[in-house]
Amino acid sequence: MEKTSILRSLSALAHEMRLDIFRHLVKAGPHGAAAGDIAVALGVRANTLSNNLTILSAAGLVRSVREGRSIRYFAEMEGMRVLLSYLMEDCCGGQAERCAPVLEELICGC
């Protein structure tokens, strides 16, 4: 992954509300959460939530599916795996294969 994408992901997560949104979606698991439910759970206005979800989506950390008139959001765990892999690629003295089990354990494949 190129450094620009990594920086976009890190920048997206370096904001209190976006970090809370991402963590909420991780907790929601494979069923995700409707935008309205996220807004209520986190106590944020719909337009503020929408802007932050757009930033997370552009960073590859959130994906969405339209369900009639609402949109359901999901944590994009593959995007997080890529981010963590980049951050840990030179771990263990350059023996990244030694860290692979750690990454596999961290990412549940939701």
Short mmCIF file of C-alpha atoms in Angstrom, two decimals:
data_model
loop_
_atom_site.label_atom_id
_atom_site.label_comp_id
_atom_site.label_asym_id
_atom_site.label_seq_id
_atom_site.Cartn_x
_atom_site.Cartn_y
_atom_site.Cartn_z
CA MET A 1 0.00 0.00 0.00
CA GLU A 2 1.30 3.44 -0.78
CA LYS A 3 2.11 5.91 1.95
CA THR A 4 -0.61 8.36 0.83
CA SER A 5 -3.32 5.78 1.55
CA ILE A 6 -1.80 4.97 4.93
CA LEU A 7 -1.72 8.65 5.85
CA ARG A 8 -5.35 9.04 4.77
CA SER A 9 -6.36 6.15 7.04
CA LEU A 10 -4.36 7.43 9.99
CA SER A 11 -5.71 10.94 9.49
CA ALA A 12 -9.28 9.65 9.37
CA LEU A 13 -8.81 7.84 12.68
CA ALA A 14 -7.02 10.80 14.30
CA HIS A 15 -10.32 12.46 15.14
CA GLU A 16 -12.30 11.66 18.28
CA MET A 17 -15.69 11.21 16.61
CA ARG A 18 -14.38 9.18 13.68
CA LEU A 19 -12.49 6.91 16.04
CA ASP A 20 -15.70 6.44 18.06
CA ILE A 21 -17.65 5.69 14.87
CA PHE A 22 -15.11 3.12 13.71
CA ARG A 23 -15.03 1.43 17.12
CA HIS A 24 -18.85 1.40 17.21
CA LEU A 25 -18.91 -0.35 13.83
CA VAL A 26 -16.28 -2.86 14.95
CA LYS A 27 -18.51 -3.69 17.94
CA ALA A 28 -21.53 -3.99 15.62
CA GLY A 29 -19.71 -6.80 13.83
CA PRO A 30 -20.83 -8.30 10.54
CA HIS A 31 -24.35 -6.88 10.89
CA GLY A 32 -23.09 -3.31 10.85
CA ALA A 33 -25.27 -0.43 12.00
CA ALA A 34 -27.79 1.88 10.37
CA ALA A 35 -26.77 5.52 10.22
CA GLY A 36 -29.61 6.56 12.52
CA ASP A 37 -28.61 3.98 15.11
CA ILE A 38 -25.01 5.20 15.04
CA ALA A 39 -26.17 8.80 15.50
CA VAL A 40 -28.31 7.88 18.51
CA ALA A 41 -25.65 5.65 20.09
CA LEU A 42 -22.96 8.33 19.80
CA GLY A 43 -25.21 11.33 20.38
CA VAL A 44 -24.32 13.13 17.15
CA ARG A 45 -26.36 15.02 14.55
CA ALA A 46 -27.07 13.23 11.28
CA ASN A 47 -25.19 15.72 9.09
CA THR A 48 -22.10 15.60 11.33
CA LEU A 49 -22.20 11.80 11.29
CA SER A 50 -22.58 11.76 7.51
CA ASN A 51 -19.50 13.95 6.98
CA ASN A 52 -17.39 11.76 9.24
CA LEU A 53 -18.64 8.53 7.63
CA THR A 54 -17.69 9.96 4.24
CA ILE A 55 -14.13 10.60 5.46
CA LEU A 56 -13.85 7.09 6.93
CA SER A 57 -15.23 5.61 3.73
CA ALA A 58 -12.76 7.54 1.56
CA ALA A 59 -9.98 6.18 3.78
CA GLY A 60 -11.15 2.60 3.14
CA LEU A 61 -12.12 1.99 6.77
CA VAL A 62 -15.92 1.94 6.36
CA ARG A 63 -18.24 0.58 3.70
CA SER A 64 -21.96 1.06 3.25
CA VAL A 65 -24.98 -0.72 1.82
CA ARG A 66 -28.27 0.98 1.00
CA GLU A 67 -31.29 -0.69 2.58
CA GLY A 68 -34.37 1.04 1.22
CA ARG A 69 -34.33 4.56 2.60
CA SER A 70 -31.55 3.96 5.10
CA ILE A 71 -27.87 3.15 4.81
CA ARG A 72 -26.12 0.47 6.86
CA TYR A 73 -22.44 0.93 7.62
CA PHE A 74 -19.77 -1.65 8.33
CA ALA A 75 -16.19 -1.48 9.59
CA GLU A 76 -13.94 -2.37 6.68
CA MET A 77 -11.69 -4.81 8.47
CA GLU A 78 -9.56 -5.46 5.40
CA GLY A 79 -8.68 -1.76 5.34
CA MET A 80 -7.62 -1.98 8.98
CA ARG A 81 -5.61 -5.15 8.28
CA VAL A 82 -3.76 -3.36 5.48
CA LEU A 83 -3.06 -0.41 7.77
CA LEU A 84 -1.77 -2.62 10.59
CA SER A 85 0.28 -4.69 8.15
CA TYR A 86 1.96 -1.56 6.85
CA LEU A 87 2.73 -0.36 10.37
CA MET A 88 4.17 -3.74 11.33
CA GLU A 89 5.86 -4.73 8.07
CA ASP A 90 9.36 -4.30 9.45
CA CYS A 91 8.66 -5.74 12.88
CA CYS A 92 10.78 -8.47 14.44
CA GLY A 93 13.96 -7.23 12.81
CA GLY A 94 12.49 -7.33 9.30
CA GLN A 95 10.95 -10.79 9.69
CA ALA A 96 7.36 -9.75 8.99
CA GLU A 97 6.25 -13.38 8.75
CA ARG A 98 6.75 -13.64 12.51
CA CYS A 99 4.09 -10.93 13.00
CA ALA A 100 1.59 -12.49 10.58
CA PRO A 101 -0.09 -14.60 13.30
CA VAL A 102 -0.57 -11.46 15.40
CA LEU A 103 -2.30 -9.67 12.51
CA GLU A 104 -4.48 -12.67 11.78
CA GLU A 105 -5.54 -12.80 15.42
CA LEU A 106 -6.30 -9.07 15.54
CA ILE A 107 -8.49 -9.08 12.45
CA CYS A 108 -11.56 -11.21 12.89
CA GLY A 109 -12.63 -11.23 9.23
CA CYS A 110 -16.00 -9.61 9.97
#
